[in-house]
PDB file of C-alpha atoms in Angstrom:
ATOM      1  CA  TRP H  40      28.541  99.716  43.605  1.00 44.00           C
ATOM      2  CA  GLY H  41      26.181 102.557  44.138  1.00 47.00           C
ATOM      3  CA  ASP H  42      23.179 103.695  42.192  1.00 51.00           C
ATOM      4  CA  ASN H  43      22.624 107.256  40.988  1.00 51.00           C
ATOM      5  CA  GLU H  44      20.499 109.012  38.377  1.00 57.00           C
ATOM      6  CA  ASP H  45      22.984 107.956  35.656  1.00 57.00           C
ATOM      7  CA  GLY H  46      23.066 104.279  36.638  1.00 62.00           C
ATOM      8  CA  MET H  47      25.632 102.225  38.530  1.00 69.00           C
ATOM      9  CA  GLN H  48      28.940 103.632  39.730  1.00 77.00           C
ATOM     10  CA  GLY H  49      31.887 102.514  41.809  1.00 84.00           C
ATOM     11  CA  ILE H  50      31.957 103.884  45.352  1.00 85.00           C
ATOM     12  CA  ARG H  51      34.113 103.726  48.444  1.00 86.00           C
ATOM     13  CA  TRP H  52      33.031 104.323  52.005  1.00 87.00           C
ATOM     14  CA  ARG H  53      34.594 107.126  54.045  1.00 86.00           C
ATOM     15  CA  GLY H  54      33.179 106.804  57.518  1.00 90.00           C
ATOM     16  CA  ASP H  55      29.433 106.529  57.061  1.00 94.00           C
ATOM     17  CA  LYS H  56      29.322 108.221  53.627  1.00 92.00           C
ATOM     18  CA  ALA H  57      29.505 106.662  50.154  1.00 87.00           C
ATOM     19  CA  GLU H  58      31.907 108.505  47.851  1.00 87.00           C
ATOM     20  CA  PRO H  59      31.932 107.963  44.058  1.00 86.00           C
ATOM     21  CA  ILE H  60      35.352 106.942  42.770  1.00 88.00           C
ATOM     22  CA  GLY H  61      34.918 108.468  39.307  1.00 83.00           C
ATOM     23  CA  GLU H  62      35.188 106.926  35.854  1.00 84.00           C
ATOM     24  CA  LEU H  63      37.385 106.846  32.763  1.00 86.00           C
ATOM     25  CA  THR H  64      34.524 108.182  30.631  1.00 84.00           C
ATOM     26  CA  ASP H  65      30.949 109.114  31.456  1.00 81.00           C
ATOM     27  CA  ASP H  66      30.009 105.417  31.571  1.00 82.00           C
ATOM     28  CA  PRO H  67      29.670 103.160  34.669  1.00 85.00           C
ATOM     29  CA  THR H  68      32.597 102.003  36.796  1.00 89.00           C
ATOM     30  CA  SER H  69      32.898  99.022  39.128  1.00 88.00           C
ATOM     31  CA  ALA H  70      35.465  98.758  41.905  1.00 89.00           C
ATOM     32  CA  TRP H  71      36.787  95.220  42.445  1.00 91.00           C
ATOM     33  CA  SER H  72      39.474  95.596  45.102  1.00 93.00           C
ATOM     34  CA  ILE H  73      40.946  98.147  47.500  1.00 92.00           C
ATOM     35  CA  ASN H  74      44.190  97.821  49.438  1.00 94.00           C
ATOM     36  CA  ASP H  75      45.284  99.232  52.807  1.00 93.00           C
ATOM     37  CA  SER H  76      46.689 102.316  51.039  1.00 93.00           C
ATOM     38  CA  GLY H  77      43.287 103.136  49.521  1.00 90.00           C
ATOM     39  CA  GLN H  78      44.331 102.215  45.978  1.00 95.00           C
ATOM     40  CA  ILE H  79      41.422 100.772  44.000  1.00 94.00           C
ATOM     41  CA  VAL H  80      41.309  98.545  40.910  1.00 96.00           C
ATOM     42  CA  GLY H  81      38.371  97.498  38.781  1.00 93.00           C
ATOM     43  CA  ALA H  82      36.665  98.091  35.442  1.00 93.00           C
ATOM     44  CA  SER H  83      35.288 101.219  33.811  1.00 92.00           C
ATOM     45  CA  ALA H  84      33.092 101.249  30.726  1.00 90.00           C
ATOM     46  CA  VAL H  85      34.581 103.228  27.849  1.00 90.00           C
ATOM     47  CA  ASN H  86      31.557 102.674  25.611  1.00 88.00           C
ATOM     48  CA  GLU H  87      28.433 100.492  25.592  1.00 85.00           C
ATOM     49  CA  ARG H  88      30.362  97.278  24.832  1.00 88.00           C
ATOM     50  CA  THR H  89      33.884  97.739  26.190  1.00 91.00           C
ATOM     51  CA  HIS H  90      35.348  97.981  29.679  1.00 92.00           C
ATOM     52  CA  HIS H  91      38.929  98.922  30.533  1.00 95.00           C
ATOM     53  CA  ALA H  92      40.845  97.933  33.640  1.00 96.00           C
ATOM     54  CA  PHE H  93      41.756 100.851  35.892  1.00 95.00           C
ATOM     55  CA  PHE H  94      43.972 101.707  38.843  1.00 96.00           C
ATOM     56  CA  LEU H  95      42.892 104.548  41.152  1.00 94.00           C
ATOM     57  CA  HIS H  96      45.689 106.223  43.099  1.00 94.00           C
ATOM     58  CA  ASP H  97      45.623 109.580  44.925  1.00 91.00           C
ATOM     59  CA  GLY H  98      42.205 110.366  43.480  1.00 88.00           C
ATOM     60  CA  LYS H  99      43.302 109.904  39.848  1.00 93.00           C
ATOM     61  CA  MET H 100      42.001 107.036  37.723  1.00 93.00           C
ATOM     62  CA  HIS H 101      44.499 105.458  35.321  1.00 95.00           C
ATOM     63  CA  ASP H 102      43.510 103.304  32.330  1.00 96.00           C
ATOM     64  CA  LEU H 103      45.832 100.282  32.542  1.00 97.00           C
ATOM     65  CA  ASN H 104      45.613  99.872  28.766  1.00 96.00           C
ATOM     66  CA  ALA H 105      47.882 102.909  28.471  1.00 96.00           C
ATOM     67  CA  LEU H 106      50.684 100.677  29.813  1.00 96.00           C
ATOM     68  CA  ILE H 107      50.614  98.125  26.996  1.00 96.00           C
ATOM     69  CA  PRO H 108      51.781  98.712  23.407  1.00 96.00           C
ATOM     70  CA  GLN H 109      49.107 100.142  21.146  1.00 92.00           C
ATOM     71  CA  GLY H 110      48.196  97.668  18.410  1.00 95.00           C
ATOM     72  CA  SER H 111      49.267  94.686  20.543  1.00 96.00           C
ATOM     73  CA  GLY H 112      45.833  93.086  20.176  1.00 95.00           C
ATOM     74  CA  TRP H 113      45.381  93.097  23.951  1.00 96.00           C
ATOM     75  CA  THR H 114      42.682  94.887  25.936  1.00 95.00           C
ATOM     76  CA  LEU H 115      42.845  94.840  29.736  1.00 97.00           C
ATOM     77  CA  ARG H 116      39.194  94.738  30.754  1.00 96.00           C
ATOM     78  CA  VAL H 117      39.230  94.196  34.553  1.00 95.00           C
ATOM     79  CA  ALA H 118      41.837  94.547  37.281  1.00 95.00           C
ATOM     80  CA  GLN H 119      41.486  92.759  40.609  1.00 93.00           C
ATOM     81  CA  SER H 120      43.698  91.599  43.408  1.00 87.00           C
TER      82      SER H 120
END
């Protein structure tokens, strides 16, 4: 996690520099795991009360809830490895 003027955000280190990983919305993101390929999983707030699990690949963040049937009653809140 890193801290900026908007609050907490997920970061990754590239050399000696912290790089924000982005977010699903304008709300905070937390990175939970990164693999040897640089793919990142974690949680991103989508509003004040709800987080969605994400997968970051090639610089694009994917909401993992898009992979489950809408109306299933499930919400994937955090991804970790």
